Amino acid sequence: AMSCALNFVCGVNGRVRSVESRVNRCQYGRLEQSAVVRFGKSGVRSARRVAVITALSSNELRPGVTIEIEGQVYRVMEFLHVKPGKGAAFVRTKLRNLTNGGSVEKTFRAGESVDQAILDKVVMQHTYKNGEDYVFMNMESFEEETLSVAQIGEDTCKYIMEGLEVDVLQHEGKVLSVDVPKTMTLTVTQTDPGVKGNTVQGGTKPATLESGAVINVPLFINEGEKVKVDTTDNKYLGRAND
């Protein structure tokens, strides 16, 4: 993550002053952003915000970089710079669509200009549910935002509990993804009784966690125990006190 300065130029009664603000950026791109606010007798009359993003060369693509293609935002997952014996060099990539989660493979000419997508990373805390929707509070502005299961993702929802802080990635105000902590410690609320000594080598059983997620745990785990979980693949990592 990095921070980029935003310069706001405000005209008040004919005078111009600049105010600098900072936002967290999850992408190491280059960004210039400005806002022009016009004040009338009754207060703020209109506002205009313009963002200018410097394009990347395809040679600069690396895993984790986010780019925009035909209005869709993608994250580079894999890349390979190829220089054949004959013909022009090119860059082969595997991209993940951050809107629908799909993966695509795309090839760029070496040195081709690529639009970079600058994402805002906002920390939010889950406060309560409103029907099937989840209500979050922005930890900086303290404003509330309601997100649907579709926006969050069904798998992610299985780990969201009241009070949990999440990272929300946005592009031009649109939510692209909601990320829970990669590792969480949760209590087992339902599972079959544990087997003393774990007599079955490598045996596992399903267990329901306090968040609602279901994972496979070793046979010796009992209800009420706290376990560590990798939320990216629902994998048991061990007892909380291990």
PDB file of C-alpha atoms in Angstrom:
ATOM      1  CA  ALA A   1       0.000   0.000   0.000  1.00  0.00           C
ATOM      2  CA  MET A   2       1.111   3.530  -0.450  1.00  0.00           C
ATOM      3  CA  SER A   3      -0.158   7.035   0.112  1.00  0.00           C
ATOM      4  CA  CYS A   4      -0.708   9.576  -2.642  1.00  0.00           C
ATOM      5  CA  ALA A   5      -1.267  13.236  -1.994  1.00  0.00           C
ATOM      6  CA  LEU A   6      -4.446  14.807  -3.316  1.00  0.00           C
ATOM      7  CA  ASN A   7      -4.291  18.542  -3.955  1.00  0.00           C
ATOM      8  CA  PHE A   8      -7.564  20.425  -3.662  1.00  0.00           C
ATOM      9  CA  VAL A   9      -7.671  23.914  -5.163  1.00  0.00           C
ATOM     10  CA  CYS A  10     -10.535  25.977  -3.757  1.00  0.00           C
ATOM     11  CA  GLY A  11     -11.596  29.419  -4.863  1.00  0.00           C
ATOM     12  CA  VAL A  12     -13.313  31.489  -2.156  1.00  0.00           C
ATOM     13  CA  ASN A  13     -14.228  35.117  -2.843  1.00  0.00           C
ATOM     14  CA  GLY A  14     -11.713  35.337  -5.616  1.00  0.00           C
ATOM     15  CA  ARG A  15      -8.870  33.937  -3.555  1.00  0.00           C
ATOM     16  CA  VAL A  16      -7.269  30.585  -4.233  1.00  0.00           C
ATOM     17  CA  ARG A  17      -5.945  28.268  -1.573  1.00  0.00           C
ATOM     18  CA  SER A  18      -4.684  24.708  -1.698  1.00  0.00           C
ATOM     19  CA  VAL A  19      -5.535  21.988   0.766  1.00  0.00           C
ATOM     20  CA  GLU A  20      -3.626  18.727   0.755  1.00  0.00           C
ATOM     21  CA  SER A  21      -5.286  15.494   1.797  1.00  0.00           C
ATOM     22  CA  ARG A  22      -4.030  11.935   1.855  1.00  0.00           C
ATOM     23  CA  VAL A  23      -5.701   8.659   0.984  1.00  0.00           C
ATOM     24  CA  ASN A  24      -4.408   5.116   1.120  1.00  0.00           C
ATOM     25  CA  ARG A  25      -3.772   3.523  -2.232  1.00  0.00           C
ATOM     26  CA  CYS A  26      -3.411  -0.221  -2.637  1.00  0.00           C
ATOM     27  CA  GLN A  27      -1.625   0.220  -5.961  1.00  0.00           C
ATOM     28  CA  TYR A  28       1.816   1.685  -6.486  1.00  0.00           C
ATOM     29  CA  GLY A  29       0.763   3.788  -9.435  1.00  0.00           C
ATOM     30  CA  ARG A  30       1.176   7.435 -10.273  1.00  0.00           C
ATOM     31  CA  LEU A  31      -1.806   9.685  -9.779  1.00  0.00           C
ATOM     32  CA  GLU A  32      -2.596  13.348 -10.055  1.00  0.00           C
ATOM     33  CA  GLN A  33      -5.985  14.371  -8.763  1.00  0.00           C
ATOM     34  CA  SER A  34      -7.566  17.786  -8.277  1.00  0.00           C
ATOM     35  CA  ALA A  35     -10.889  19.258  -7.291  1.00  0.00           C
ATOM     36  CA  VAL A  36     -12.216  22.685  -8.164  1.00  0.00           C
ATOM     37  CA  VAL A  37     -14.951  23.981  -5.894  1.00  0.00           C
ATOM     38  CA  ARG A  38     -16.933  27.117  -6.718  1.00  0.00           C
ATOM     39  CA  PHE A  39     -18.617  29.005  -3.887  1.00  0.00           C
ATOM     40  CA  GLY A  40     -21.700  31.186  -4.302  1.00  0.00           C
ATOM     41  CA  LYS A  41     -23.516  33.406  -1.825  1.00  0.00           C
ATOM     42  CA  SER A  42     -25.426  30.437  -0.466  1.00  0.00           C
ATOM     43  CA  GLY A  43     -22.329  28.236  -0.045  1.00  0.00           C
ATOM     44  CA  VAL A  44     -20.962  25.509  -2.258  1.00  0.00           C
ATOM     45  CA  ARG A  45     -22.573  25.751  -5.671  1.00  0.00           C
ATOM     46  CA  SER A  46     -20.790  23.150  -7.725  1.00  0.00           C
ATOM     47  CA  ALA A  47     -17.808  20.860  -7.615  1.00  0.00           C
ATOM     48  CA  ARG A  48     -15.746  19.095 -10.229  1.00  0.00           C
ATOM     49  CA  ARG A  49     -13.198  16.387  -9.640  1.00  0.00           C
ATOM     50  CA  VAL A  50     -10.744  15.215 -12.262  1.00  0.00           C
ATOM     51  CA  ALA A  51      -8.304  12.306 -12.025  1.00  0.00           C
ATOM     52  CA  VAL A  52      -5.409  11.889 -14.452  1.00  0.00           C
ATOM     53  CA  ILE A  53      -3.737   8.478 -14.367  1.00  0.00           C
ATOM     54  CA  THR A  54      -0.414   7.877 -16.080  1.00  0.00           C
ATOM     55  CA  ALA A  55      -0.501   4.773 -18.261  1.00  0.00           C
ATOM     56  CA  LEU A  56       1.904   1.911 -17.690  1.00  0.00           C
ATOM     57  CA  SER A  57       4.098   0.162 -20.202  1.00  0.00           C
ATOM     58  CA  SER A  58       3.290  -3.523 -20.557  1.00  0.00           C
ATOM     59  CA  ASN A  59       6.919  -4.133 -19.560  1.00  0.00           C
ATOM     60  CA  GLU A  60       6.037  -2.791 -16.085  1.00  0.00           C
ATOM     61  CA  LEU A  61       3.289  -5.342 -15.441  1.00  0.00           C
ATOM     62  CA  ARG A  62       3.869  -7.436 -12.350  1.00  0.00           C
ATOM     63  CA  PRO A  63       1.693  -9.674 -10.126  1.00  0.00           C
ATOM     64  CA  GLY A  64      -0.557  -7.476  -8.010  1.00  0.00           C
ATOM     65  CA  VAL A  65      -0.728  -4.569 -10.466  1.00  0.00           C
ATOM     66  CA  THR A  66      -4.290  -3.527 -11.331  1.00  0.00           C
ATOM     67  CA  ILE A  67      -5.178  -2.407 -14.846  1.00  0.00           C
ATOM     68  CA  GLU A  68      -8.317  -1.308 -16.681  1.00  0.00           C
ATOM     69  CA  ILE A  69      -9.383  -2.825 -19.992  1.00  0.00           C
ATOM     70  CA  GLU A  70     -12.607  -1.714 -21.688  1.00  0.00           C
ATOM     71  CA  GLY A  71     -14.071  -0.469 -18.422  1.00  0.00           C
ATOM     72  CA  GLN A  72     -13.244  -3.651 -16.464  1.00  0.00           C
ATOM     73  CA  VAL A  73     -10.667  -3.758 -13.663  1.00  0.00           C
ATOM     74  CA  TYR A  74      -8.205  -6.655 -13.592  1.00  0.00           C
ATOM     75  CA  ARG A  75      -5.393  -7.711 -11.271  1.00  0.00           C
ATOM     76  CA  VAL A  76      -2.289  -9.244 -12.817  1.00  0.00           C
ATOM     77  CA  MET A  77      -1.846 -12.737 -11.370  1.00  0.00           C
ATOM     78  CA  GLU A  78       0.960 -14.014 -13.611  1.00  0.00           C
ATOM     79  CA  PHE A  79       3.157 -12.528 -16.314  1.00  0.00           C
ATOM     80  CA  LEU A  80       5.878 -13.686 -18.659  1.00  0.00           C
ATOM     81  CA  HIS A  81       8.043 -11.509 -20.910  1.00  0.00           C
ATOM     82  CA  VAL A  82       8.718 -13.417 -24.119  1.00  0.00           C
ATOM     83  CA  LYS A  83      11.395 -12.529 -26.671  1.00  0.00           C
ATOM     84  CA  PRO A  84      11.173 -14.975 -29.572  1.00  0.00           C
ATOM     85  CA  GLY A  85      14.029 -15.603 -31.957  1.00  0.00           C
ATOM     86  CA  LYS A  86      11.958 -14.074 -34.725  1.00  0.00           C
ATOM     87  CA  GLY A  87       9.287 -11.446 -34.425  1.00  0.00           C
ATOM     88  CA  ALA A  88       8.520  -8.808 -31.796  1.00  0.00           C
ATOM     89  CA  ALA A  89       8.726  -9.358 -28.060  1.00  0.00           C
ATOM     90  CA  PHE A  90       5.489  -9.626 -26.114  1.00  0.00           C
ATOM     91  CA  VAL A  91       4.157  -9.981 -22.567  1.00  0.00           C
ATOM     92  CA  ARG A  92       1.825 -12.872 -21.732  1.00  0.00           C
ATOM     93  CA  THR A  93      -0.379 -12.359 -18.657  1.00  0.00           C
ATOM     94  CA  LYS A  94      -3.048 -14.074 -16.598  1.00  0.00           C
ATOM     95  CA  LEU A  95      -5.577 -11.589 -15.234  1.00  0.00           C
ATOM     96  CA  ARG A  96      -8.366 -11.810 -12.664  1.00  0.00           C
ATOM     97  CA  ASN A  97     -11.470  -9.711 -13.163  1.00  0.00           C
ATOM     98  CA  LEU A  98     -12.067  -7.954  -9.824  1.00  0.00           C
ATOM     99  CA  THR A  99     -15.761  -7.458 -10.604  1.00  0.00           C
ATOM    100  CA  ASN A 100     -16.858 -11.027 -11.357  1.00  0.00           C
ATOM    101  CA  GLY A 101     -13.825 -13.039 -10.201  1.00  0.00           C
ATOM    102  CA  GLY A 102     -13.239 -14.602 -13.614  1.00  0.00           C
ATOM    103  CA  SER A 103      -9.771 -15.229 -15.034  1.00  0.00           C
ATOM    104  CA  VAL A 104      -8.553 -14.439 -18.537  1.00  0.00           C
ATOM    105  CA  GLU A 105      -5.271 -14.687 -20.401  1.00  0.00           C
ATOM    106  CA  LYS A 106      -4.147 -11.697 -22.425  1.00  0.00           C
ATOM    107  CA  THR A 107      -1.071 -10.927 -24.465  1.00  0.00           C
ATOM    108  CA  PHE A 108       0.364  -7.418 -24.845  1.00  0.00           C
ATOM    109  CA  ARG A 109       2.993  -6.133 -27.233  1.00  0.00           C
ATOM    110  CA  ALA A 110       6.242  -5.293 -25.458  1.00  0.00           C
ATOM    111  CA  GLY A 111       6.113  -1.602 -24.537  1.00  0.00           C
ATOM    112  CA  GLU A 112       2.367  -1.337 -25.228  1.00  0.00           C
ATOM    113  CA  SER A 113       0.554   1.335 -23.221  1.00  0.00           C
ATOM    114  CA  VAL A 114      -1.794  -0.077 -20.563  1.00  0.00           C
ATOM    115  CA  ASP A 115      -4.263   1.916 -18.450  1.00  0.00           C
ATOM    116  CA  GLN A 116      -3.568   1.448 -14.777  1.00  0.00           C
ATOM    117  CA  ALA A 117      -6.484   1.235 -12.329  1.00  0.00           C
ATOM    118  CA  ILE A 118      -5.850   3.029  -9.058  1.00  0.00           C
ATOM    119  CA  LEU A 119      -7.837   1.448  -6.246  1.00  0.00           C
ATOM    120  CA  ASP A 120      -8.898   3.000  -2.956  1.00  0.00           C
ATOM    121  CA  LYS A 121      -8.422   0.771   0.078  1.00  0.00           C
ATOM    122  CA  VAL A 122     -10.921   1.657   2.798  1.00  0.00           C
ATOM    123  CA  VAL A 123     -11.028   0.042   6.246  1.00  0.00           C
ATOM    124  CA  MET A 124     -14.600  -0.648   7.373  1.00  0.00           C
ATOM    125  CA  GLN A 125     -16.116  -2.343  10.407  1.00  0.00           C
ATOM    126  CA  HIS A 126     -19.184  -4.565  10.241  1.00  0.00           C
ATOM    127  CA  THR A 127     -21.786  -3.145  12.626  1.00  0.00           C
ATOM    128  CA  TYR A 128     -25.009  -5.051  11.951  1.00  0.00           C
ATOM    129  CA  LYS A 129     -27.130  -6.818   9.336  1.00  0.00           C
ATOM    130  CA  ASN A 130     -30.107  -5.215   7.646  1.00  0.00           C
ATOM    131  CA  GLY A 131     -32.083  -8.165   6.328  1.00  0.00           C
ATOM    132  CA  GLU A 132     -29.718 -10.021   4.006  1.00  0.00           C
ATOM    133  CA  ASP A 133     -27.419  -7.002   3.612  1.00  0.00           C
ATOM    134  CA  TYR A 134     -24.374  -6.130   5.707  1.00  0.00           C
ATOM    135  CA  VAL A 135     -23.907  -2.644   7.151  1.00  0.00           C
ATOM    136  CA  PHE A 136     -20.351  -1.345   7.583  1.00  0.00           C
ATOM    137  CA  MET A 137     -18.920   1.795   9.138  1.00  0.00           C
ATOM    138  CA  ASN A 138     -16.069   3.610   7.426  1.00  0.00           C
ATOM    139  CA  MET A 139     -13.356   3.823  10.093  1.00  0.00           C
ATOM    140  CA  GLU A 140     -12.158   7.200   8.802  1.00  0.00           C
ATOM    141  CA  SER A 141     -15.357   9.082   7.969  1.00  0.00           C
ATOM    142  CA  PHE A 142     -17.641   7.063  10.316  1.00  0.00           C
ATOM    143  CA  GLU A 143     -20.230   6.969   7.534  1.00  0.00           C
ATOM    144  CA  GLU A 144     -22.271   3.807   7.064  1.00  0.00           C
ATOM    145  CA  GLU A 145     -22.373   1.797   3.866  1.00  0.00           C
ATOM    146  CA  THR A 146     -24.630  -1.132   3.080  1.00  0.00           C
ATOM    147  CA  LEU A 147     -23.234  -3.975   0.959  1.00  0.00           C
ATOM    148  CA  SER A 148     -25.075  -6.955  -0.463  1.00  0.00           C
ATOM    149  CA  VAL A 149     -23.946 -10.576  -0.409  1.00  0.00           C
ATOM    150  CA  ALA A 150     -23.231 -10.270  -4.145  1.00  0.00           C
ATOM    151  CA  GLN A 151     -20.879  -7.337  -3.541  1.00  0.00           C
ATOM    152  CA  ILE A 152     -19.057  -9.073  -0.709  1.00  0.00           C
ATOM    153  CA  GLY A 153     -19.041 -12.635  -2.034  1.00  0.00           C
ATOM    154  CA  GLU A 154     -20.733 -15.648  -0.452  1.00  0.00           C
ATOM    155  CA  ASP A 155     -17.479 -17.236   0.709  1.00  0.00           C
ATOM    156  CA  THR A 156     -16.327 -14.014   2.376  1.00  0.00           C
ATOM    157  CA  CYS A 157     -19.683 -13.542   4.116  1.00  0.00           C
ATOM    158  CA  LYS A 158     -19.086 -16.800   6.003  1.00  0.00           C
ATOM    159  CA  TYR A 159     -16.352 -15.063   8.013  1.00  0.00           C
ATOM    160  CA  ILE A 160     -17.979 -11.683   8.636  1.00  0.00           C
ATOM    161  CA  MET A 161     -19.076 -11.123  12.221  1.00  0.00           C
ATOM    162  CA  GLU A 162     -20.177  -8.041  14.130  1.00  0.00           C
ATOM    163  CA  GLY A 163     -17.178  -5.861  14.955  1.00  0.00           C
ATOM    164  CA  LEU A 164     -14.889  -7.391  12.316  1.00  0.00           C
ATOM    165  CA  GLU A 165     -12.761  -4.925  10.341  1.00  0.00           C
ATOM    166  CA  VAL A 166     -12.402  -5.574   6.617  1.00  0.00           C
ATOM    167  CA  ASP A 167     -10.509  -4.020   3.707  1.00  0.00           C
ATOM    168  CA  VAL A 168     -12.838  -2.703   1.006  1.00  0.00           C
ATOM    169  CA  LEU A 169     -11.306  -2.091  -2.425  1.00  0.00           C
ATOM    170  CA  GLN A 170     -13.036   0.558  -4.535  1.00  0.00           C
ATOM    171  CA  HIS A 171     -12.508   1.907  -8.031  1.00  0.00           C
ATOM    172  CA  GLU A 172     -14.123   5.235  -8.849  1.00  0.00           C
ATOM    173  CA  GLY A 173     -16.508   4.749  -5.919  1.00  0.00           C
ATOM    174  CA  LYS A 174     -17.562   1.229  -6.924  1.00  0.00           C
ATOM    175  CA  VAL A 175     -16.865  -1.643  -4.530  1.00  0.00           C
ATOM    176  CA  LEU A 176     -14.738  -4.312  -6.193  1.00  0.00           C
ATOM    177  CA  SER A 177     -13.949  -6.610  -3.290  1.00  0.00           C
ATOM    178  CA  VAL A 178     -14.222  -7.033   0.456  1.00  0.00           C
ATOM    179  CA  ASP A 179     -11.296  -8.787   2.134  1.00  0.00           C
ATOM    180  CA  VAL A 180     -11.425 -10.290   5.619  1.00  0.00           C
ATOM    181  CA  PRO A 181      -8.150 -10.958   7.513  1.00  0.00           C
ATOM    182  CA  LYS A 182      -6.231 -13.805   5.903  1.00  0.00           C
ATOM    183  CA  THR A 183      -5.925 -15.600   9.257  1.00  0.00           C
ATOM    184  CA  MET A 184      -8.670 -15.610  11.888  1.00  0.00           C
ATOM    185  CA  THR A 185      -9.121 -17.313  15.260  1.00  0.00           C
ATOM    186  CA  LEU A 186     -12.648 -18.672  15.677  1.00  0.00           C
ATOM    187  CA  THR A 187     -14.557 -20.909  18.084  1.00  0.00           C
ATOM    188  CA  VAL A 188     -15.906 -24.292  16.973  1.00  0.00           C
ATOM    189  CA  THR A 189     -19.655 -24.253  17.654  1.00  0.00           C
ATOM    190  CA  GLN A 190     -20.634 -27.631  16.203  1.00  0.00           C
ATOM    191  CA  THR A 191     -18.736 -30.820  15.402  1.00  0.00           C
ATOM    192  CA  ASP A 192     -18.765 -34.496  16.286  1.00  0.00           C
ATOM    193  CA  PRO A 193     -17.102 -35.457  19.586  1.00  0.00           C
ATOM    194  CA  GLY A 194     -13.330 -35.609  19.424  1.00  0.00           C
ATOM    195  CA  VAL A 195     -11.432 -38.883  19.155  1.00  0.00           C
ATOM    196  CA  LYS A 196      -8.838 -39.191  21.913  1.00  0.00           C
ATOM    197  CA  GLY A 197      -5.353 -39.760  20.619  1.00  0.00           C
ATOM    198  CA  ASN A 198      -6.447 -39.107  17.041  1.00  0.00           C
ATOM    199  CA  THR A 199      -6.251 -42.831  16.258  1.00  0.00           C
ATOM    200  CA  VAL A 200      -7.077 -42.318  12.587  1.00  0.00           C
ATOM    201  CA  GLN A 201      -3.963 -40.966  10.898  1.00  0.00           C
ATOM    202  CA  GLY A 202      -4.777 -37.804   8.974  1.00  0.00           C
ATOM    203  CA  GLY A 203      -8.497 -38.140   9.602  1.00  0.00           C
ATOM    204  CA  THR A 204     -10.679 -35.040   9.532  1.00  0.00           C
ATOM    205  CA  LYS A 205     -14.301 -34.091  10.171  1.00  0.00           C
ATOM    206  CA  PRO A 206     -16.456 -31.056   9.361  1.00  0.00           C
ATOM    207  CA  ALA A 207     -16.780 -28.328  11.977  1.00  0.00           C
ATOM    208  CA  THR A 208     -18.991 -25.249  12.047  1.00  0.00           C
ATOM    209  CA  LEU A 209     -17.333 -22.066  13.307  1.00  0.00           C
ATOM    210  CA  GLU A 210     -18.927 -19.171  15.186  1.00  0.00           C
ATOM    211  CA  SER A 211     -18.961 -17.088  11.995  1.00  0.00           C
ATOM    212  CA  GLY A 212     -20.962 -19.745  10.130  1.00  0.00           C
ATOM    213  CA  ALA A 213     -18.095 -21.083   8.039  1.00  0.00           C
ATOM    214  CA  VAL A 214     -17.648 -24.853   7.828  1.00  0.00           C
ATOM    215  CA  ILE A 215     -14.132 -26.285   7.606  1.00  0.00           C
ATOM    216  CA  ASN A 216     -12.460 -29.659   8.044  1.00  0.00           C
ATOM    217  CA  VAL A 217     -10.628 -30.123  11.344  1.00  0.00           C
ATOM    218  CA  PRO A 218      -8.648 -33.011  12.891  1.00  0.00           C
ATOM    219  CA  LEU A 219     -10.660 -35.674  14.714  1.00  0.00           C
ATOM    220  CA  PHE A 220      -9.392 -34.565  18.152  1.00  0.00           C
ATOM    221  CA  ILE A 221     -10.975 -31.080  17.937  1.00  0.00           C
ATOM    222  CA  ASN A 222     -14.016 -30.550  20.182  1.00  0.00           C
ATOM    223  CA  GLU A 223     -16.807 -27.995  20.381  1.00  0.00           C
ATOM    224  CA  GLY A 224     -15.804 -24.842  22.237  1.00  0.00           C
ATOM    225  CA  GLU A 225     -12.174 -24.966  21.123  1.00  0.00           C
ATOM    226  CA  LYS A 226     -10.640 -22.016  19.303  1.00  0.00           C
ATOM    227  CA  VAL A 227      -8.907 -22.776  16.017  1.00  0.00           C
ATOM    228  CA  LYS A 228      -6.859 -20.749  13.557  1.00  0.00           C
ATOM    229  CA  VAL A 229      -8.206 -20.649   9.996  1.00  0.00           C
ATOM    230  CA  ASP A 230      -6.826 -19.542   6.635  1.00  0.00           C
ATOM    231  CA  THR A 231      -9.858 -17.690   5.243  1.00  0.00           C
ATOM    232  CA  THR A 232      -8.620 -17.744   1.648  1.00  0.00           C
ATOM    233  CA  ASP A 233      -9.050 -21.510   1.324  1.00  0.00           C
ATOM    234  CA  ASN A 234     -11.024 -22.458   4.472  1.00  0.00           C
ATOM    235  CA  LYS A 235      -8.017 -24.378   5.791  1.00  0.00           C
ATOM    236  CA  TYR A 236      -7.484 -25.400   9.408  1.00  0.00           C
ATOM    237  CA  LEU A 237      -4.127 -24.071  10.642  1.00  0.00           C
ATOM    238  CA  GLY A 238      -4.076 -25.364  14.200  1.00  0.00           C
ATOM    239  CA  ARG A 239      -5.400 -24.763  17.678  1.00  0.00           C
ATOM    240  CA  ALA A 240      -5.346 -21.148  18.792  1.00  0.00           C
ATOM    241  CA  ASN A 241      -2.840 -21.911  21.550  1.00  0.00           C
ATOM    242  CA  ASP A 242      -0.493 -23.977  19.371  1.00  0.00           C
TER     243      ASP A 242
END
